[in-house]
Tab-separated table of C-alpha atoms and ligand atoms in Angstrom:
chain	number	residue	atom	x	y	z
A	1	MET	CA	0.048	0.024	-0.050
A	2	THR	CA	1.223	3.313	-1.155
A	3	GLU	CA	1.415	6.020	1.428
A	4	PHE	CA	-1.680	8.021	0.689
A	5	PRO	CA	-0.756	11.250	-1.051
A	6	VAL	CA	-1.855	14.528	0.639
A	7	GLU	CA	-4.043	17.139	-1.223
A	8	PRO	CA	-2.271	20.208	-2.412
A	9	TYR	CA	-5.285	22.169	-1.494
A	10	ARG	CA	-7.972	22.379	1.341
A	11	ILE	CA	-11.629	22.480	1.205
A	12	LYS	CA	-13.604	25.749	1.411
A	13	SER	CA	-16.947	24.851	-0.073
A	14	ILE	CA	-18.689	21.433	0.050
A	15	GLU	CA	-21.530	19.628	-1.432
A	16	ARG	CA	-23.785	17.194	0.469
A	17	ILE	CA	-24.082	13.638	-0.947
A	18	ARG	CA	-26.501	10.941	0.690
A	19	LYS	CA	-26.741	7.468	0.386
A	20	VAL	CA	-30.309	6.287	-0.455
A	21	SER	CA	-31.464	3.101	1.082
A	22	ARG	CA	-30.914	-0.387	-0.337
A	23	SER	CA	-34.585	-1.032	-1.132
A	24	ASP	CA	-34.737	2.452	-3.111
A	25	ARG	CA	-31.580	1.527	-4.972
A	26	GLU	CA	-33.087	-1.690	-6.032
A	27	ARG	CA	-36.171	0.044	-7.175
A	28	LEU	CA	-34.130	2.817	-9.016
A	29	ILE	CA	-31.979	0.671	-10.747
A	30	LYS	CA	-34.895	-1.517	-12.221
A	31	GLU	CA	-36.828	1.657	-13.069
A	32	ALA	CA	-33.892	2.573	-14.968
A	33	ARG	CA	-33.736	-0.545	-16.931
A	34	PHE	CA	-30.339	-1.373	-15.562
A	35	ASN	CA	-28.902	1.766	-17.330
A	36	ILE	CA	-26.598	3.682	-14.698
A	37	PHE	CA	-26.751	6.735	-16.972
A	38	LYS	CA	-30.735	6.870	-16.371
A	39	ILE	CA	-30.556	7.284	-12.593
A	40	ARG	CA	-30.621	10.551	-10.992
A	41	ALA	CA	-27.210	11.963	-9.827
A	42	GLU	CA	-28.806	12.763	-6.554
A	43	ASP	CA	-29.394	9.133	-6.124
A	44	ILE	CA	-25.807	8.077	-6.395
A	45	TYR	CA	-23.723	8.223	-3.282
A	46	ILE	CA	-20.073	8.106	-4.958
A	47	ASP	CA	-19.960	8.959	-8.612
A	48	PHE	CA	-17.294	7.462	-10.599
A	49	LEU	CA	-19.176	7.649	-13.897
A	50	THR	CA	-16.613	10.025	-15.608
A	51	ASP	CA	-13.926	12.487	-14.798
A	52	SER	CA	-15.310	14.637	-17.411
A	53	GLY	CA	-16.633	17.782	-16.504
A	54	THR	CA	-17.016	16.683	-12.824
A	55	SER	CA	-13.910	18.530	-11.278
A	56	ALA	CA	-14.080	20.901	-8.536
A	57	MET	CA	-12.993	24.081	-9.787
A	58	SER	CA	-10.650	26.240	-7.634
A	59	ASP	CA	-11.522	29.566	-5.917
A	60	SER	CA	-9.301	31.234	-8.852
A	61	GLN	CA	-11.647	29.601	-11.513
A	62	TRP	CA	-14.938	30.644	-9.600
A	63	ALA	CA	-13.662	34.463	-9.021
A	64	GLY	CA	-12.855	34.143	-13.169
A	65	LEU	CA	-16.537	33.397	-13.585
A	66	LEU	CA	-17.407	36.958	-12.618
A	67	THR	CA	-14.956	38.424	-14.742
A	68	GLY	CA	-16.804	36.981	-17.873
A	69	ASP	CA	-17.076	39.399	-20.877
A	70	GLU	CA	-20.213	38.360	-22.422
A	71	SER	CA	-19.639	40.278	-25.689
A	72	TYR	CA	-20.606	38.497	-28.757
A	73	ALA	CA	-17.321	38.702	-30.874
A	74	GLY	CA	-13.836	38.974	-29.416
A	75	CYS	CA	-14.791	38.846	-25.688
A	76	ARG	CA	-11.665	39.333	-23.437
A	77	ASN	CA	-11.767	35.845	-21.859
A	78	TYR	CA	-11.254	34.452	-25.375
A	79	PHE	CA	-7.735	36.120	-25.679
A	80	HIS	CA	-6.872	34.749	-22.177
A	81	PHE	CA	-8.212	31.298	-23.295
A	82	GLU	CA	-6.404	31.468	-26.861
A	83	GLU	CA	-3.112	32.677	-25.238
A	84	THR	CA	-3.198	29.944	-22.638
A	85	ALA	CA	-3.866	27.359	-24.884
A	86	ARG	CA	-1.400	28.457	-27.475
A	87	SER	CA	1.239	28.751	-24.760
A	88	ILE	CA	0.933	25.067	-23.962
A	89	THR	CA	0.322	23.711	-27.380
A	90	GLY	CA	2.319	25.992	-29.684
A	91	PHE	CA	-0.786	25.867	-32.209
A	92	LYS	CA	-1.281	28.662	-34.520
A	93	TYR	CA	-4.970	28.731	-34.291
A	94	ILE	CA	-7.184	27.811	-31.189
A	95	ILE	CA	-10.771	27.379	-31.862
A	96	PRO	CA	-13.047	26.978	-28.812
A	97	VAL	CA	-15.751	24.506	-28.667
A	98	HIS	CA	-18.233	23.427	-26.122
A	99	GLN	CA	-16.615	20.189	-25.508
A	100	GLY	CA	-14.333	17.482	-26.875
A	101	ARG	CA	-16.639	15.780	-29.183
A	102	ALA	CA	-17.772	19.081	-30.843
A	103	ALA	CA	-14.148	19.443	-31.723
A	104	GLU	CA	-14.143	16.006	-33.035
A	105	HIS	CA	-17.170	16.519	-35.107
A	106	MET	CA	-16.087	19.859	-36.580
A	107	MET	CA	-12.378	18.652	-37.604
A	108	PHE	CA	-13.439	15.040	-38.828
A	109	SER	CA	-16.383	16.280	-40.877
A	110	THR	CA	-14.039	18.755	-42.562
A	111	LEU	CA	-11.312	16.274	-43.160
A	112	ILE	CA	-12.836	12.805	-43.633
A	113	LYS	CA	-14.261	11.228	-46.990
A	114	PRO	CA	-16.375	8.112	-46.859
A	115	GLY	CA	-14.126	4.972	-46.890
A	116	ASP	CA	-11.080	6.693	-45.286
A	117	LYS	CA	-9.334	4.769	-42.722
A	118	ILE	CA	-8.285	6.644	-39.275
A	119	PRO	CA	-5.324	4.733	-37.075
A	120	SER	CA	-4.972	5.370	-33.304
A	121	ASN	CA	-3.773	3.537	-30.233
A	122	ASN	CA	-7.169	3.308	-29.223
A	123	HIS	CA	-9.960	5.645	-30.413
A	124	PHE	CA	-12.200	6.792	-27.528
A	125	ASP	CA	-16.027	6.179	-27.852
A	126	THR	CA	-17.157	9.601	-29.160
A	127	THR	CA	-14.118	9.881	-31.344
A	128	ARG	CA	-14.841	6.293	-32.956
A	129	ALA	CA	-18.533	7.452	-33.315
A	130	ASN	CA	-17.777	10.553	-35.130
A	131	ILE	CA	-15.271	8.856	-37.415
A	132	GLU	CA	-18.069	6.051	-38.353
A	133	TYR	CA	-20.651	8.828	-38.601
A	134	CYS	CA	-18.369	10.437	-41.505
A	135	GLY	CA	-18.539	7.015	-43.044
A	136	ALA	CA	-14.752	6.058	-42.221
A	137	GLU	CA	-13.283	3.305	-40.185
A	138	ALA	CA	-11.658	3.963	-36.805
A	139	ALA	CA	-8.563	1.456	-36.371
A	140	ASP	CA	-7.190	0.630	-32.887
A	141	LEU	CA	-3.342	-0.227	-32.946
A	142	VAL	CA	-2.326	0.091	-29.512
A	143	ILE	CA	0.711	-2.302	-28.552
A	144	ALA	CA	0.064	-6.040	-27.355
A	145	GLU	CA	0.981	-5.131	-23.653
A	146	GLY	CA	-1.932	-2.383	-23.798
A	147	LYS	CA	-4.427	-5.184	-24.491
A	148	SER	CA	-3.302	-7.245	-21.671
A	149	PRO	CA	-4.812	-6.129	-18.169
A	150	SER	CA	-2.002	-7.354	-15.983
A	151	VAL	CA	1.326	-7.088	-18.195
A	152	ASP	CA	3.511	-4.540	-16.727
A	153	HIS	CA	4.559	-1.732	-19.167
A	154	PRO	CA	5.542	1.874	-18.349
A	155	PHE	CA	3.622	3.119	-21.351
A	156	LYS	CA	0.901	0.762	-22.201
A	157	GLY	CA	-0.868	3.282	-24.359
A	158	ASN	CA	1.760	3.200	-27.095
A	159	ILE	CA	0.677	2.550	-30.552
A	160	ASP	CA	2.426	-0.272	-32.220
A	161	THR	CA	4.711	1.535	-34.783
A	162	ASP	CA	5.400	-1.543	-37.096
A	163	ILE	CA	1.637	-2.226	-37.356
A	164	LEU	CA	1.050	1.358	-38.115
A	165	GLU	CA	3.633	1.475	-41.102
A	166	ASP	CA	1.781	-1.618	-42.422
A	167	PHE	CA	-1.452	-0.228	-42.048
A	168	ILE	CA	-0.391	2.727	-44.193
A	169	LYS	CA	1.087	0.192	-46.702
A	170	VAL	CA	-1.955	-1.808	-47.118
A	171	ASN	CA	-4.412	1.119	-47.025
A	172	GLY	CA	-2.754	3.849	-48.837
A	173	PRO	CA	-1.745	7.205	-47.572
A	174	GLU	CA	-4.319	8.895	-49.607
A	175	ASN	CA	-7.064	6.975	-47.769
A	176	ILE	CA	-5.644	8.321	-44.462
A	177	PRO	CA	-6.589	11.942	-44.008
A	178	PHE	CA	-4.916	11.869	-40.759
A	179	GLY	CA	-3.475	9.695	-37.875
A	180	MET	CA	-4.311	9.981	-34.206
A	181	LEU	CA	-2.941	9.277	-30.461
A	182	THR	CA	-5.036	9.480	-27.583
A	183	ILE	CA	-3.017	10.688	-24.695
A	184	THR	CA	-3.514	9.322	-22.220
A	185	ASN	CA	-5.255	6.312	-23.693
A	186	ASN	CA	-8.703	6.412	-22.126
A	187	SER	CA	-10.409	3.347	-23.781
A	188	GLY	CA	-7.014	1.364	-23.071
A	189	GLY	CA	-7.267	2.097	-19.124
A	190	GLY	CA	-5.949	5.542	-19.184
A	191	GLN	CA	-2.492	4.498	-19.861
A	192	PRO	CA	0.297	6.908	-21.109
A	193	VAL	CA	2.042	7.137	-24.438
A	194	SER	CA	5.747	7.858	-24.089
A	195	LEU	CA	7.278	10.815	-25.773
A	196	GLU	CA	9.403	8.739	-27.880
A	197	ASN	CA	6.254	6.773	-29.364
A	198	ILE	CA	4.616	10.173	-29.895
A	199	LYS	CA	7.777	11.219	-31.753
A	200	LYS	CA	8.090	8.057	-33.810
A	201	THR	CA	4.450	8.311	-34.723
A	202	SER	CA	4.739	11.731	-35.843
A	203	GLU	CA	7.684	10.793	-38.128
A	204	ILE	CA	5.935	7.882	-39.695
A	205	LEU	CA	2.702	9.729	-40.496
A	206	ARG	CA	4.503	12.817	-41.691
A	207	GLY	CA	6.811	10.847	-43.659
A	208	HIS	CA	3.811	9.728	-45.652
A	209	GLY	CA	2.340	13.236	-45.700
A	210	ILE	CA	-0.315	12.260	-43.204
A	211	PRO	CA	-1.324	15.027	-40.656
A	212	PHE	CA	-0.890	13.868	-36.923
A	213	ILE	CA	-3.898	15.020	-34.759
A	214	LEU	CA	-3.638	14.459	-30.806
A	215	ASP	CA	-6.655	13.587	-28.968
A	216	ALA	CA	-5.264	15.691	-26.004
A	217	CYS	CA	-7.958	15.520	-23.171
A	218	ARG	CA	-5.292	14.331	-20.754
A	219	TYR	CA	-2.173	15.670	-21.986
A	220	ALA	CA	-0.907	16.949	-18.640
A	221	GLU	CA	-1.528	13.675	-16.820
A	222	ASN	CA	0.285	11.979	-19.811
A	223	CYS	CA	3.139	14.409	-19.565
A	224	TYR	CA	3.291	13.887	-15.897
A	225	PHE	CA	3.990	10.012	-16.428
A	226	ILE	CA	6.494	10.708	-19.102
A	227	LYS	CA	8.466	13.025	-16.525
A	228	GLN	CA	8.155	10.102	-13.926
A	229	ARG	CA	8.801	7.237	-16.282
A	230	GLU	CA	10.726	8.142	-19.282
A	231	LYS	CA	14.550	8.050	-19.160
A	232	GLY	CA	16.139	11.579	-19.433
A	233	GLN	CA	12.747	13.428	-18.732
A	234	SER	CA	12.751	13.792	-14.845
A	235	ASN	CA	14.408	17.149	-14.929
A	236	ARG	CA	12.187	18.849	-17.317
A	237	SER	CA	8.873	20.713	-16.408
A	238	VAL	CA	5.578	19.071	-17.332
A	239	LYS	CA	4.647	22.156	-19.511
A	240	ASP	CA	8.142	21.902	-21.288
A	241	ILE	CA	7.199	18.099	-22.121
A	242	ALA	CA	3.684	19.150	-23.300
A	243	ARG	CA	5.334	21.857	-25.559
A	244	GLU	CA	7.514	19.004	-27.249
A	245	VAL	CA	4.555	16.734	-27.492
A	246	PHE	CA	2.431	19.237	-29.157
A	247	SER	CA	5.328	20.302	-31.281
A	248	TYR	CA	5.082	16.771	-33.136
A	249	ALA	CA	1.456	17.072	-34.002
A	250	ASP	CA	-0.429	18.997	-36.440
A	251	GLY	CA	-3.474	19.678	-34.652
A	252	CYS	CA	-5.406	18.525	-31.719
A	253	THR	CA	-8.783	17.851	-30.337
A	254	MET	CA	-9.052	18.557	-26.514
A	255	SER	CA	-11.949	18.487	-24.071
A	256	ALA	CA	-11.428	20.957	-21.265
A	257	LYS	CA	-13.582	18.925	-19.093
A	258	LYS	CA	-10.655	16.740	-18.336
A	259	ASP	CA	-7.349	18.611	-18.170
A	260	GLY	CA	-8.703	21.764	-18.452
A	261	LEU	CA	-10.164	21.248	-14.840
A	262	ALA	CA	-13.358	22.990	-16.256
A	263	ASN	CA	-17.164	21.920	-16.108
A	264	ILE	CA	-17.611	22.558	-19.764
A	265	GLY	CA	-15.448	23.601	-22.819
A	266	GLY	CA	-12.810	22.514	-25.150
A	267	PHE	CA	-10.790	23.422	-28.346
A	268	ILE	CA	-9.153	22.735	-31.721
A	269	GLY	CA	-5.683	23.437	-32.122
A	270	THR	CA	-4.262	23.545	-35.629
A	271	ASN	CA	-1.511	25.092	-37.585
A	272	ASP	CA	-3.323	24.678	-40.749
A	273	ASN	CA	-4.870	27.771	-42.472
A	274	GLY	CA	-7.428	25.774	-44.697
A	275	LEU	CA	-8.606	23.707	-41.960
A	276	HIS	CA	-8.875	26.884	-39.529
A	277	GLU	CA	-10.909	28.586	-42.272
A	278	LYS	CA	-13.381	25.742	-43.054
A	279	VAL	CA	-13.783	24.861	-39.392
A	280	THR	CA	-14.617	28.368	-38.279
A	281	ASN	CA	-16.930	28.942	-41.236
A	282	ALA	CA	-18.726	25.487	-40.665
A	283	MET	CA	-18.924	26.254	-36.817
A	284	ILE	CA	-20.987	29.173	-37.133
A	285	LEU	CA	-23.940	26.901	-37.948
A	286	VAL	CA	-23.856	24.722	-35.054
A	287	GLU	CA	-21.279	25.961	-32.077
A	288	GLY	CA	-20.964	29.790	-32.915
A	289	PHE	CA	-18.735	32.420	-33.740
A	290	ARG	CA	-14.966	31.473	-33.643
A	291	THR	CA	-14.243	33.730	-30.526
A	292	TYR	CA	-16.973	31.895	-28.140
A	293	GLY	CA	-17.535	28.327	-29.983
A	294	GLY	CA	-20.584	27.512	-27.976
A	295	LEU	CA	-19.413	28.720	-24.567
A	296	ALA	CA	-20.084	31.806	-22.410
A	297	GLY	CA	-17.284	34.214	-21.835
A	298	ARG	CA	-17.068	33.189	-18.194
A	299	ASP	CA	-16.605	29.499	-19.055
A	300	LEU	CA	-13.697	30.566	-21.416
A	301	GLU	CA	-12.032	32.182	-18.318
A	302	ALA	CA	-12.640	29.113	-16.267
A	303	VAL	CA	-11.029	26.999	-18.969
A	304	ALA	CA	-8.078	29.396	-19.339
A	305	ARG	CA	-7.431	29.330	-15.447
A	306	GLY	CA	-7.985	25.466	-15.303
A	307	LEU	CA	-5.523	24.705	-17.918
A	308	GLU	CA	-2.727	26.426	-16.236
A	309	GLU	CA	-3.837	24.919	-12.915
A	310	ALA	CA	-3.790	21.353	-14.321
A	311	LEU	CA	-0.147	21.778	-15.106
A	312	ASP	CA	0.812	22.379	-11.269
A	313	GLU	CA	3.143	19.634	-10.671
A	314	ASP	CA	2.110	19.161	-7.066
A	315	TYR	CA	-1.450	18.753	-8.497
A	316	LEU	CA	-0.503	16.184	-11.034
A	317	ALA	CA	1.719	14.310	-8.363
A	318	HIS	CA	-1.287	14.253	-5.956
A	319	ARG	CA	-3.578	13.230	-8.937
A	320	VAL	CA	-1.775	10.293	-10.290
A	321	ASN	CA	-0.832	8.942	-6.774
A	322	GLN	CA	-4.387	9.205	-5.606
A	323	ILE	CA	-5.348	6.815	-8.626
A	324	LYS	CA	-2.529	4.532	-7.732
A	325	SER	CA	-3.535	4.242	-4.275
A	326	PHE	CA	-7.090	3.699	-5.227
A	327	GLY	CA	-6.019	0.949	-7.156
A	328	ASP	CA	-3.833	-0.330	-4.123
A	329	LEU	CA	-6.962	-0.328	-2.031
A	330	LEU	CA	-8.647	-2.435	-4.535
A	331	ILE	CA	-6.014	-5.103	-5.084
A	332	ASP	CA	-5.836	-5.157	-1.122
A	333	ALA	CA	-9.388	-6.107	-1.090
A	334	GLY	CA	-8.604	-8.978	-3.740
A	335	ILE	CA	-10.184	-6.991	-6.558
A	336	PRO	CA	-8.234	-7.746	-10.109
A	337	ILE	CA	-7.656	-4.291	-11.991
A	338	VAL	CA	-5.842	-3.133	-14.783
A	339	THR	CA	-2.106	-2.391	-13.888
A	340	PRO	CA	-0.212	-0.293	-13.559
A	341	THR	CA	-3.078	2.176	-12.909
A	342	GLY	CA	-3.333	5.108	-15.459
A	343	GLY	CA	-3.874	8.656	-14.835
A	344	HIS	CA	-7.743	9.285	-14.337
A	345	ALA	CA	-9.266	5.925	-13.344
A	346	VAL	CA	-8.920	2.457	-12.040
A	347	PHE	CA	-10.238	-0.167	-14.335
A	348	VAL	CA	-11.600	-3.065	-12.589
A	349	ASP	CA	-11.283	-6.420	-14.809
A	350	ALA	CA	-14.704	-7.803	-14.623
A	351	THR	CA	-13.755	-10.880	-16.653
A	352	ALA	CA	-10.834	-11.865	-14.224
A	353	LEU	CA	-13.345	-11.216	-11.068
A	354	LEU	CA	-16.054	-13.158	-12.750
A	355	PRO	CA	-14.544	-15.991	-14.808
A	356	GLU	CA	-17.569	-18.133	-14.910
A	357	PHE	CA	-19.991	-15.257	-16.023
A	358	PRO	CA	-20.620	-15.724	-19.769
A	359	ARG	CA	-19.628	-12.566	-22.153
A	360	GLU	CA	-23.489	-12.680	-23.797
A	361	HIS	CA	-24.656	-11.592	-20.298
A	362	TYR	CA	-22.381	-8.613	-20.168
A	363	PRO	CA	-20.210	-9.359	-17.047
A	364	GLY	CA	-18.929	-5.839	-16.839
A	365	TRP	CA	-22.179	-3.902	-17.106
A	366	ALA	CA	-23.822	-6.435	-14.583
A	367	LEU	CA	-20.951	-5.441	-12.224
A	368	SER	CA	-21.653	-1.855	-12.447
A	369	VAL	CA	-25.487	-2.692	-11.696
A	370	ALA	CA	-24.214	-4.547	-8.778
A	371	LEU	CA	-22.059	-1.717	-7.629
A	372	TYR	CA	-25.017	0.570	-7.336
A	373	ARG	CA	-27.169	-1.768	-5.868
A	374	GLU	CA	-24.812	-2.916	-3.101
A	375	GLY	CA	-23.026	0.543	-2.322
A	376	GLY	CA	-24.985	3.215	-4.345
A	377	ILE	CA	-21.460	3.500	-6.294
A	378	ARG	CA	-21.582	4.501	-10.151
A	379	GLY	CA	-18.878	3.155	-12.448
A	380	CYS	CA	-19.040	2.811	-16.163
A	381	GLU	CA	-18.541	-0.359	-18.235
A	382	ILE	CA	-16.102	-0.115	-20.732
A	383	GLY	CA	-16.553	-3.579	-22.445
A	384	GLY	CA	-19.173	-5.563	-24.230
A	385	ILE	CA	-21.907	-2.783	-24.148
A	386	VAL	CA	-19.638	0.103	-24.865
A	387	PHE	CA	-17.394	-1.513	-27.492
A	388	GLY	CA	-19.340	-4.535	-28.795
A	389	LYS	CA	-20.697	-4.667	-32.317
A	390	LYS	CA	-22.899	-6.743	-34.278
A	391	GLY	CA	-20.511	-8.737	-36.714
A	392	LYS	CA	-21.531	-9.564	-40.465
A	393	ASP	CA	-23.408	-12.654	-39.475
A	394	GLY	CA	-25.276	-10.793	-36.970
A	395	ARG	CA	-23.668	-11.871	-33.984
A	396	GLU	CA	-22.146	-9.639	-31.233
A	397	VAL	CA	-18.358	-9.153	-31.499
A	398	TYR	CA	-16.817	-8.564	-28.122
A	399	PRO	CA	-13.796	-6.261	-27.283
A	400	PRO	CA	-10.653	-7.962	-25.777
A	401	LEU	CA	-11.297	-6.416	-22.198
A	402	GLU	CA	-14.328	-6.379	-20.058
A	403	LEU	CA	-13.712	-3.643	-17.710
A	404	VAL	CA	-15.761	-1.515	-15.327
A	405	ARG	CA	-14.146	2.147	-15.085
A	406	LEU	CA	-13.987	3.950	-11.931
A	407	ALA	CA	-12.961	7.389	-13.275
A	408	VAL	CA	-11.968	9.791	-10.440
A	409	PRO	CA	-13.076	13.283	-10.689
A	410	ARG	CA	-10.416	15.881	-10.136
A	411	ARG	CA	-10.138	17.402	-6.717
A	412	VAL	CA	-13.568	15.948	-5.421
A	413	TYR	CA	-13.105	12.732	-3.526
A	414	THR	CA	-10.914	11.752	-0.427
A	415	GLU	CA	-9.581	8.795	0.989
A	416	SER	CA	-12.458	7.895	2.831
A	417	HIS	CA	-14.654	7.623	-0.258
A	418	PHE	CA	-12.014	5.436	-1.815
A	419	ARG	CA	-11.997	3.163	1.141
A	420	TYR	CA	-15.694	2.818	1.136
A	421	ALA	CA	-15.703	1.915	-2.666
A	422	ALA	CA	-13.170	-0.765	-2.005
A	423	SER	CA	-15.048	-2.339	0.733
A	424	THR	CA	-18.286	-2.488	-1.475
A	425	PHE	CA	-16.211	-4.235	-4.296
A	426	LYS	CA	-15.135	-6.825	-1.460
A	427	LYS	CA	-18.554	-7.415	-0.488
A	428	ILE	CA	-19.467	-8.124	-4.167
A	429	ALA	CA	-16.330	-10.318	-4.574
A	430	GLU	CA	-17.306	-12.294	-1.388
A	431	ASN	CA	-20.824	-13.002	-2.617
A	432	LYS	CA	-20.562	-12.850	-6.654
A	433	SER	CA	-24.261	-14.057	-6.971
A	434	VAL	CA	-25.346	-10.267	-6.262
A	435	VAL	CA	-23.872	-9.849	-10.007
A	436	ARG	CA	-26.940	-10.740	-12.246
A	437	GLY	CA	-26.538	-11.521	-15.956
A	438	LEU	CA	-28.454	-9.097	-18.599
A	439	LYS	CA	-30.255	-9.178	-21.800
A	440	ILE	CA	-30.617	-6.298	-24.080
A	441	ALA	CA	-34.165	-4.951	-24.234
A	442	TYR	CA	-33.257	-1.802	-26.534
A	443	GLU	CA	-30.329	-0.276	-28.161
A	444	PRO	CA	-29.842	2.543	-30.383
A	445	LYS	CA	-27.563	2.755	-33.373
A	446	TYR	CA	-24.671	4.893	-31.917
A	447	LEU	CA	-23.028	5.122	-28.498
A	448	ARG	CA	-25.525	2.735	-27.139
A	449	HIS	CA	-24.455	2.717	-23.615
A	450	PHE	CA	-26.100	6.097	-22.928
A	451	THR	CA	-29.757	4.875	-23.918
A	452	VAL	CA	-29.493	0.919	-23.714
A	453	GLU	CA	-32.007	-0.956	-21.741
A	454	PHE	CA	-31.851	-4.376	-20.384
A	455	ASP	CA	-33.827	-7.203	-18.553
A	456	GLU	CA	-32.108	-8.867	-15.734
A	457	LEU	CA	-31.895	-12.498	-16.187
B	501	PLP	C1	-14.030	12.694	-23.037
B	501	PLP	C2	-13.377	12.471	-24.270
B	501	PLP	C3	-13.389	12.936	-25.420
B	501	PLP	C4	-14.836	13.521	-25.759
B	501	PLP	O1	-14.869	14.778	-25.048
B	501	PLP	P1	-16.196	15.410	-24.187
B	501	PLP	O2	-15.815	16.647	-23.743
B	501	PLP	O3	-16.658	14.402	-23.449
B	501	PLP	O4	-17.052	15.643	-25.593
B	501	PLP	C5	-12.670	12.629	-26.546
B	501	PLP	N1	-11.742	11.977	-26.320
B	501	PLP	C6	-11.335	11.282	-25.249
B	501	PLP	C7	-9.933	10.549	-24.966
B	501	PLP	C8	-12.015	11.663	-23.978
B	501	PLP	O5	-11.610	11.271	-22.864
């Protein structure tokens, strides 16, 4: 058990949470048709659904809200936002959007033609969906170690650069409008990508004239891992590492709901005049004018301040070690997790915890239902429902891993919350019959986890 890291902040505002009774939880999850997205947040005790937009803002960010300039065009907060994002990424153009998927949609609908192929380490679910929506194929080329929950590797988010080379040869660079890397690799367990791998990916893609786009949502956590784990990086500042990381890319999509420490916001970064022109023109129809992109002036200010705070190395050290010690609490309770722990979440390996449980009854999802019923905790399946697909023969094809992600909101929970979560898991592990199989009763075409409904077997 690692020594629990001390928060480099103190609490001056709190939000009441409460645990609804066991019988109410039983009823509520049933009424939600066993979809934890349909439960009211007020009926959740500890919410590990996502670390996205759930951060506690600092006093400086809250104060910044009052300085919002709500002019339609050219508000002062936009310039602060632009200057901050540019000082980190070095990109010539910074285009605000209301969140990460809007950045994806605006960029992809400009660059992709039907039939294109987009390689990445692992595409995040909204990234994949936005690519597929444009009629293209999203390919996951993470290294073999990244697919194995228990293999130790400092950078399990790395892309397999040999497979990337082959992929370009087989598909032809003309059919690859850009290549991507997700840092950290959310769907692969929040695992970091090494500086060396980012550089090599850039060389390969640019060598074929293919632009390189970073899905940069958790770039600060990724750069902190580089500083900790990569040879020759320990004496650099995280911001300096970030500058180098972004220098290898031609653009980025960013959700400020992650390493922007804000509750809403995001941006596109690019050096490409043509892309900037096309995106900002298309944006006026859906996101708004180029100096606000679907955000209020005050939101732009909160993001600008949050982007700076997320690079504070005391904060990052606490953040990454908090995740690690949460993982250690679960390991001590006998719960199999993806190791080493990543930057923003602990991933419980549902297949290892429930080896007898049939894949077609969705063990990851079933475990997330049990977690709510037994402890009022909300986690998110990253497995058969999120990434499962109907194959050509109409049968479900399952992804390699069946995980439950416990994403940790930034600056929100303390050690006792994690202890409670670990003890709830321990109870489930000691009585596995509380995890019951599920059968899909309804599913939509895209991003089915948000609205899927089940019958419990
Ligand atoms: C959250 C996330 C997105 C999408 O961002 P939103 O702000 O939720 O729309 C894209 N990629 C990754 C890796 C993410 O974690």
